[in-house]
Coordinates of C-alpha atoms in Angstrom, one line a residue:
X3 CA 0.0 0.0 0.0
X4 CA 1.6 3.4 -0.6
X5 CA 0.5 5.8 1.5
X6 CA 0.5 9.8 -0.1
X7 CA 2.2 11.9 2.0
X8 CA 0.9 15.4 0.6
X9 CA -2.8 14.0 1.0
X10 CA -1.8 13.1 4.5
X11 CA -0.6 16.8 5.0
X12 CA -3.4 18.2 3.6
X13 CA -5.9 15.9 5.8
X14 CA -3.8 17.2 9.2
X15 CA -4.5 20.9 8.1
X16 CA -8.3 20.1 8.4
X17 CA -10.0 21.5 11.7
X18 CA -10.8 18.6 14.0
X19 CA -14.1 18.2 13.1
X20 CA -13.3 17.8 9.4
X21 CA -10.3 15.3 10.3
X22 CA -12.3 13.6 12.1
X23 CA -14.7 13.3 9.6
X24 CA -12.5 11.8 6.9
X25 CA -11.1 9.4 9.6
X26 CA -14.4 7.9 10.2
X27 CA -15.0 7.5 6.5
X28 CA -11.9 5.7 5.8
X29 CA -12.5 3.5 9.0
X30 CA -15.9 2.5 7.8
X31 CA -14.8 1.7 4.1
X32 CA -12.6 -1.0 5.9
X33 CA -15.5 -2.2 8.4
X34 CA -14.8 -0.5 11.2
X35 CA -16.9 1.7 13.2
X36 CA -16.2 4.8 14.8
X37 CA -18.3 7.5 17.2
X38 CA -18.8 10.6 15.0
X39 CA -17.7 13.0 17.8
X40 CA -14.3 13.7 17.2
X41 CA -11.8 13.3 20.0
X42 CA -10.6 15.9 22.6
X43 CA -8.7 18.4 20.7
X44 CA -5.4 17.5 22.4
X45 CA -5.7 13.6 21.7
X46 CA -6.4 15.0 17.4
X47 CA -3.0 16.8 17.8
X48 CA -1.0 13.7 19.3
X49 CA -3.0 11.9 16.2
X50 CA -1.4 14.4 13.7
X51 CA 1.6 14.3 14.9
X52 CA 1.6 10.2 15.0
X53 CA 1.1 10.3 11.0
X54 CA 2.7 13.9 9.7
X55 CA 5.7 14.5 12.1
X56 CA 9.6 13.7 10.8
X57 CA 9.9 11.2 8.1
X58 CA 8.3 8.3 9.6
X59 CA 4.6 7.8 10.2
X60 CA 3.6 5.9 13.0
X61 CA 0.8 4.5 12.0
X62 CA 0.6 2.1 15.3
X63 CA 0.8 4.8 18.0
X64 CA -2.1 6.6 15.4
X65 CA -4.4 3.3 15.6
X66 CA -3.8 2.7 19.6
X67 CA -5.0 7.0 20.0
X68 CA -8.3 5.5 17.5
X69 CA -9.0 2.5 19.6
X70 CA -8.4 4.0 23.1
X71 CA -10.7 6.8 22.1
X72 CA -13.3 4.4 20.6
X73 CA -13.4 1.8 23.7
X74 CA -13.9 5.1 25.7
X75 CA -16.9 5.9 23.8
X76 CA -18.4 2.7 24.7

């Protein structure tokens, strides 16, 4: 899978609510269900900085923010 860096950019530059948004939309076009209130705003910055910070994106600490935010929605 190759994974466009400038789309990611430009998806981190959305307000929360639009981030948010586009993450739920992804999740549920892979079968996954997610609450549509978006996160705490400081728990959306740790998830851009998990996928747009430094070279590397950590795509694990992004999914374990996701999950720990979802099983708290519960």
């Amino acid at each position: 899978m190759k994974i466009d860096r400038e789309k990611i950019k430009a998806m981190c530059a959305l307000p929360d609510e639009e981030l948010w948004a586009q993450i739920v939309t992804i999740a549920a076009e892979h079968g996954f269900e997610l609450p549509k209130t978006p996160p705490k705003h400081e728990d959306m910055e740790k998830l851009r900085a998990a996928v747009n910070s430094g070279t590397r994106l950590n795509l694990t600490a992004a999914l374990k923010i996701i999950d720990s935010y979802r099983k708290g929605q519960r």
